XYZ file of C-alpha atoms in Angstrom:
441
model
C 114.002 83.886 159.085
C 112.893 81.326 156.470
C 113.291 77.540 156.636
C 116.397 77.502 154.433
C 118.111 80.074 156.616
C 117.388 77.944 159.682
C 118.727 74.760 158.015
C 121.916 76.478 156.843
C 122.613 78.272 160.138
C 125.355 75.776 161.231
C 127.201 76.205 157.918
C 126.766 79.989 158.063
C 128.247 80.129 161.564
C 131.124 77.929 160.415
C 132.040 80.222 157.509
C 131.668 83.287 159.751
C 134.017 81.707 162.316
C 136.706 81.082 159.683
C 136.371 84.673 158.378
C 136.807 86.160 161.846
C 139.665 83.865 162.897
C 141.813 84.024 159.742
C 140.676 87.500 158.551
C 140.674 86.260 154.925
C 137.622 85.356 152.898
C 139.671 83.139 150.523
C 141.192 81.044 153.342
C 137.787 80.824 155.007
C 136.231 79.470 151.789
C 138.955 76.840 151.407
C 138.591 75.617 154.997
C 134.796 75.721 154.647
C 135.063 73.435 151.603
C 137.342 71.043 153.524
C 134.782 70.656 156.315
C 131.927 70.139 153.813
C 133.918 67.450 151.975
C 134.654 65.644 155.243
C 130.951 65.711 156.167
C 129.870 64.388 152.750
C 132.691 61.841 152.415
C 130.650 58.875 153.779
C 127.901 59.568 151.239
C 130.394 59.757 148.370
C 132.077 56.560 149.540
C 128.698 54.811 149.671
C 127.895 55.995 146.159
C 131.173 54.683 144.721
C 130.713 51.395 146.560
C 127.276 50.985 145.006
C 128.725 51.667 141.566
C 131.409 48.968 141.829
C 129.102 46.154 140.740
C 127.799 48.254 137.882
C 131.362 48.768 136.621
C 132.086 45.038 136.895
C 128.947 43.672 135.212
C 129.418 45.662 132.001
C 130.894 42.612 130.254
C 127.931 40.441 131.275
C 125.523 43.088 129.991
C 127.373 43.138 126.657
C 127.086 39.333 126.398
C 123.332 39.554 127.019
C 123.081 42.189 124.301
C 124.933 39.965 121.832
C 122.733 36.998 122.705
C 119.466 38.940 122.329
C 120.437 40.850 119.189
C 117.764 43.322 118.096
C 115.069 41.844 120.349
C 114.769 44.757 122.812
C 111.964 43.190 124.815
C 113.966 40.030 125.470
C 117.071 42.123 126.238
C 115.211 44.149 128.888
C 113.833 40.966 130.455
C 117.265 39.305 130.545
C 118.927 42.398 132.046
C 116.218 42.770 134.699
C 116.550 39.075 135.564
C 120.329 39.453 135.803
C 120.010 42.450 138.159
C 117.551 40.552 140.342
C 119.675 37.411 140.575
C 122.819 39.408 141.470
C 121.044 41.847 143.823
C 122.139 44.898 141.802
C 120.343 48.223 141.870
C 121.291 50.191 138.709
C 120.190 53.461 140.344
C 121.885 52.785 143.683
C 125.119 54.575 142.881
C 123.313 57.511 141.252
C 121.068 57.960 144.290
C 123.955 58.189 146.741
C 125.842 60.488 144.362
C 122.884 62.870 144.038
C 122.488 63.414 147.791
C 125.691 65.528 148.108
C 124.533 67.698 145.206
C 121.307 68.549 147.037
C 123.420 69.580 150.033
C 126.078 71.519 148.106
C 123.683 73.565 145.997
C 122.102 75.501 148.916
C 125.594 76.259 150.251
C 126.189 78.549 147.283
C 123.627 80.909 148.811
C 125.782 81.278 151.939
C 128.721 82.386 149.808
C 126.663 84.705 147.572
C 124.604 86.355 150.339
C 126.810 86.891 153.435
C 124.604 89.685 154.870
C 121.567 87.391 155.038
C 123.147 84.126 156.182
C 126.291 85.171 158.086
C 125.005 88.494 159.520
C 121.265 87.570 159.801
C 119.965 90.755 158.137
C 116.575 91.017 156.474
C 116.108 92.391 152.972
C 114.843 95.721 154.357
C 117.862 95.996 156.667
C 120.221 95.110 153.813
C 118.686 97.840 151.635
C 119.065 100.343 154.527
C 122.738 99.369 154.903
C 123.269 99.905 151.142
C 121.811 103.413 151.413
C 123.962 104.152 154.471
C 127.244 103.220 152.754
C 126.320 105.009 149.507
C 125.611 102.047 147.207
C 123.018 103.164 144.664
C 120.727 100.853 142.662
C 121.035 98.002 145.151
C 118.673 95.026 144.806
C 118.589 92.175 147.287
C 119.613 88.738 146.134
C 122.114 87.489 143.612
C 125.743 88.391 144.249
C 125.063 92.056 145.096
C 125.482 91.332 148.799
C 129.099 90.299 148.192
C 129.802 93.673 146.632
C 127.957 95.439 149.460
C 129.933 93.445 152.046
C 133.206 94.549 150.443
C 132.166 98.206 150.969
C 131.945 97.740 154.747
C 135.060 98.862 156.628
C 136.004 99.996 160.113
C 134.939 103.596 159.400
C 131.373 103.005 158.152
C 130.571 99.841 160.154
C 128.942 101.886 162.924
C 126.770 103.740 160.417
C 125.749 100.461 158.780
C 124.794 98.949 162.150
C 122.669 101.988 162.998
C 120.856 101.737 159.655
C 120.192 98.017 160.177
C 118.867 98.648 163.692
C 116.581 101.409 162.410
C 115.204 98.936 159.834
C 114.169 96.609 162.665
C 117.013 94.052 162.430
C 119.660 93.044 164.943
C 123.098 94.390 164.009
C 125.015 92.361 166.591
C 126.297 89.913 163.993
C 127.635 92.467 161.511
C 131.415 92.463 160.928
C 133.948 93.506 158.288
C 134.979 90.814 155.771
C 138.463 90.961 154.262
C 138.059 90.027 150.571
C 141.740 90.520 149.753
C 143.320 87.180 148.745
C 146.977 87.504 147.713
C 146.272 90.880 146.141
C 143.013 89.809 144.384
C 139.675 91.330 145.412
C 137.304 88.340 145.663
C 134.229 90.598 145.745
C 134.738 91.731 142.126
C 133.388 89.952 139.039
C 136.112 88.739 136.610
C 136.054 90.030 133.030
C 137.557 88.857 129.763
C 138.944 92.298 129.007
C 141.422 92.312 131.868
C 143.711 94.705 130.009
C 141.228 97.602 130.177
C 142.422 100.243 132.648
C 145.941 98.828 132.651
C 147.227 95.322 133.323
C 147.752 94.767 137.041
C 148.066 91.672 139.174
C 144.577 92.305 140.499
C 142.938 92.346 137.037
C 145.079 89.490 135.684
C 144.430 87.389 138.798
C 140.675 87.880 138.428
C 140.935 86.643 134.815
C 143.033 83.600 135.757
C 140.742 82.346 138.540
C 137.892 81.164 136.209
C 140.421 79.630 133.792
C 142.121 77.700 136.603
C 138.707 76.604 137.868
C 137.734 75.225 134.431
C 141.071 73.441 133.995
C 140.870 71.797 137.404
C 137.364 70.546 136.650
C 138.759 68.676 133.610
C 141.596 67.198 135.680
C 139.085 66.112 138.332
C 137.042 64.230 135.736
C 140.158 62.462 134.425
C 141.160 61.435 137.948
C 137.628 60.180 138.586
C 137.784 58.153 135.382
C 141.053 56.537 136.422
C 139.830 55.707 139.910
C 136.629 54.182 138.530
C 138.830 51.878 136.452
C 139.891 50.321 139.771
C 142.480 47.923 138.254
C 145.012 47.922 135.425
C 143.408 45.141 133.372
C 140.029 46.812 133.061
C 139.509 49.227 130.165
C 138.831 52.807 131.258
C 135.153 53.715 131.017
C 134.174 55.873 128.067
C 132.660 59.281 128.787
C 130.389 61.306 126.566
C 131.960 64.463 125.154
C 129.035 66.575 126.341
C 129.557 65.355 129.915
C 133.264 66.139 129.706
C 132.637 69.688 128.493
C 129.772 70.405 130.885
C 132.042 70.846 133.924
C 134.504 73.319 132.374
C 131.739 75.321 130.703
C 129.871 75.592 133.993
C 133.055 76.663 135.760
C 133.697 79.396 133.199
C 130.104 80.597 133.423
C 130.221 80.764 137.219
C 133.648 82.389 137.130
C 132.763 85.216 134.742
C 129.195 85.781 135.963
C 129.666 85.921 139.747
C 132.257 87.459 142.083
C 135.659 85.777 142.270
C 134.880 84.269 145.677
C 132.820 81.604 143.886
C 135.905 80.648 141.838
C 137.871 80.056 145.042
C 135.117 77.782 146.301
C 135.018 75.946 142.946
C 138.817 75.516 142.838
C 138.903 74.196 146.387
C 136.057 71.826 145.570
C 137.945 70.416 142.551
C 141.239 69.937 144.400
C 139.600 68.252 147.373
C 137.450 66.183 144.992
C 140.592 64.703 143.402
C 141.994 63.831 146.827
C 138.670 62.254 147.769
C 138.598 60.109 144.603
C 142.101 58.763 145.255
C 141.248 57.898 148.865
C 137.983 56.204 147.831
C 139.805 54.180 145.156
C 142.269 52.785 147.690
C 139.644 52.095 150.340
C 137.387 50.221 147.922
C 140.024 48.070 146.207
C 139.206 45.014 148.350
C 135.498 45.483 147.681
C 136.230 45.604 143.983
C 138.240 42.358 144.072
C 135.444 40.604 145.973
C 132.845 41.857 143.502
C 135.056 40.760 140.603
C 135.235 37.190 141.912
C 131.504 37.135 142.539
C 130.728 38.307 139.016
C 133.117 35.727 137.503
C 131.238 32.976 139.319
C 127.942 34.376 138.102
C 129.290 34.467 134.540
C 130.243 30.776 134.756
C 126.791 29.908 136.076
C 125.181 31.856 133.249
C 127.251 29.972 130.634
C 126.357 26.617 132.188
C 122.674 27.577 132.241
C 122.867 28.554 128.567
C 124.476 25.213 127.668
C 121.763 23.351 129.585
C 119.064 25.323 127.810
C 120.530 24.506 124.414
C 120.843 20.810 125.331
C 117.186 20.624 126.379
C 116.124 22.401 123.181
C 118.170 19.930 121.073
C 116.606 16.957 122.871
C 113.092 18.301 122.273
C 113.851 18.799 118.606
C 115.286 15.288 118.242
C 112.218 13.818 119.965
C 109.912 15.755 117.636
C 111.799 14.504 114.571
C 111.634 10.913 115.840
C 107.861 11.256 116.354
C 107.430 12.597 112.818
C 106.690 16.111 113.946
C 109.601 17.906 112.405
C 108.628 21.606 112.250
C 110.460 22.101 108.945
C 108.662 19.209 107.266
C 105.325 20.383 108.605
C 105.913 23.801 107.066
C 106.797 22.163 103.730
C 103.605 20.084 103.839
C 101.527 23.153 104.462
C 103.111 24.788 101.440
C 102.397 21.704 99.260
C 98.791 21.344 100.377
C 96.247 22.322 97.700
C 94.608 25.515 98.670
C 94.296 29.035 97.526
C 96.171 29.943 94.387
C 99.181 31.979 95.607
C 99.598 33.579 92.186
C 96.154 35.149 92.420
C 97.672 38.219 94.014
C 99.520 38.948 90.782
C 96.427 38.853 88.596
C 93.840 41.442 87.855
C 93.727 45.074 88.850
C 95.475 46.575 91.896
C 97.751 43.567 92.447
C 99.736 45.453 95.074
C 96.666 45.605 97.356
C 96.098 41.816 97.412
C 97.662 39.446 99.905
C 98.995 35.952 99.360
C 95.707 34.355 100.382
C 93.702 36.390 97.895
C 91.005 34.299 96.211
C 89.669 35.905 93.023
C 86.549 33.693 93.117
C 85.588 34.538 96.684
C 83.982 37.851 95.892
C 82.664 39.156 92.588
C 85.188 41.357 90.827
C 83.985 44.830 89.998
C 85.781 46.371 87.031
C 87.942 49.320 87.931
C 87.322 52.685 86.337
C 89.642 55.643 86.650
C 87.727 58.571 88.217
C 89.826 60.994 86.147
C 89.269 59.031 82.954
C 86.266 58.703 80.675
C 82.832 58.364 82.160
C 81.706 54.947 83.315
C 79.390 53.350 80.712
C 75.827 52.800 81.778
C 75.000 49.112 82.070
C 71.987 48.056 80.081
C 69.392 45.859 81.715
C 69.202 42.326 80.200
C 66.326 41.880 77.772
C 63.863 38.993 78.195
C 63.979 36.205 75.555
C 61.097 35.745 73.246
C 59.251 32.424 73.003
C 60.944 31.613 69.707
C 64.425 32.265 71.159
C 63.637 30.116 74.179
C 62.534 27.210 71.914
C 65.720 27.469 69.814
C 67.897 27.452 72.996
C 66.098 24.370 74.372
C 66.483 22.537 71.046
C 70.225 23.203 70.979
C 70.608 21.947 74.556
C 68.707 18.705 73.652
C 70.939 18.091 70.649
C 74.081 18.520 72.774
C 72.764 16.013 75.316
C 71.950 13.477 72.579
C 75.457 13.772 71.112
C 77.022 13.194 74.554
C 74.890 10.072 75.127
C 75.796 8.567 71.685
C 79.539 9.158 72.363
C 79.267 7.442 75.759
C 77.512 4.388 74.187
C 80.204 4.082 71.511
C 82.964 4.067 74.100
C 81.210 1.356 76.135
C 80.735 -0.920 73.047
C 84.387 -0.576 72.042
C 85.567 -1.448 75.574
C 83.375 -4.602 75.585
C 84.677 -5.905 72.188
C 88.470 -5.224 72.556
C 90.314 -7.273 75.303
C 92.651 -5.380 77.704
C 96.297 -5.306 76.640
C 98.648 -6.877 79.204
C 102.047 -5.341 79.648
C 104.809 -7.983 79.580
C 108.099 -7.963 81.406
C 109.969 -7.774 78.096
C 108.238 -4.567 77.228
C 109.309 -3.076 80.571
C 112.901 -4.156 79.999
C 112.758 -2.691 76.532
C 111.483 0.611 77.876
C 114.204 0.733 80.559
C 116.889 -0.059 78.004
C 115.495 2.588 75.679
C 115.571 5.126 78.517
C 119.187 4.191 79.340
C 120.204 4.539 75.697
C 118.564 7.933 75.618
C 120.465 9.082 78.670
C 123.771 7.896 77.205
C 123.041 9.766 73.985
């Protein structure tokens, strides 16, 4: 006996008790689901209670998103701060909602493998029982044990017990399971082609069970959506289409891949899930109203804090302007300051590779040559000047210096002889009048 079989022993005994008392596998599955829902109800209620605040604070989260715009880093910081101030755990509701799933998933094994969990047979004993009742090609696991259980009846039960005992297992817990549920054999696997072999209530009922299961899963999601709305003024939460279709698709897959007993369990789970959602919605209405008031107060505080922040920012800006430290003017001064020629990036070769602060005189410019073009010309080494050329160059430089000195002397003599011309007030008036006449023209 493995650890999972030990943990699921109470649930196995419960399902076995219902099968023996009511002599119907379908009724036993329904009552089994009722007990499981009652056991998991506190966890589901806790999960919905944790999700109430998350449903209420959606408007505040949207306001933070509008305020932050495309700044994702600031948005994440603001949201985290908001969760901390309001004592909200965004994963709280998901955590409580996931716990029932971890409990429900192993319970499928009890329904699929009744010989192992309800009758405590080993795999070797189960294979011996299959040989004793004439089931060929049996493999342990999956849903084959449901089919094997349906082959046990009052006539071959003794033979099956003897085979199990010979295989080294205790046959005290073996019993006959009645899989007939209103004329439908729950041990058979439904098929799409229900008309093959003649249309009967048994074949049509097997086809309808997965369809009903898928339809009820959709209705359950709609009821859950309405109960999560919690009040009439709040807009119903939007659900992704893939999430809406996942439930029905899974129901159809389970219905047409496994014996019909799984469909009964799925249908009972959906019906009881709707009842549970309605009960949770009514029980948590007061909690929702309290959370709504709390969030409204927090929203007012957030607006007041935003107004205070803007007021402080305006005061700082006014003080900076009064002190002559206006940021806008400082930026304009920096633009007007003489510095690097900003048009240098549009000159020369490869202008697209030069930034605004490119200085053409900072580094020597090497001419660009296309590697696919003509060959680069070989630079000739500069030749040394002869003595005669050096003498001619020096003579020309001396003549240029002499001409500059004579021009400077002439300017100084002219400035000493001619007195400075004083500009009178009449001349200024005349110039202003002339300018005004020009503007009028």
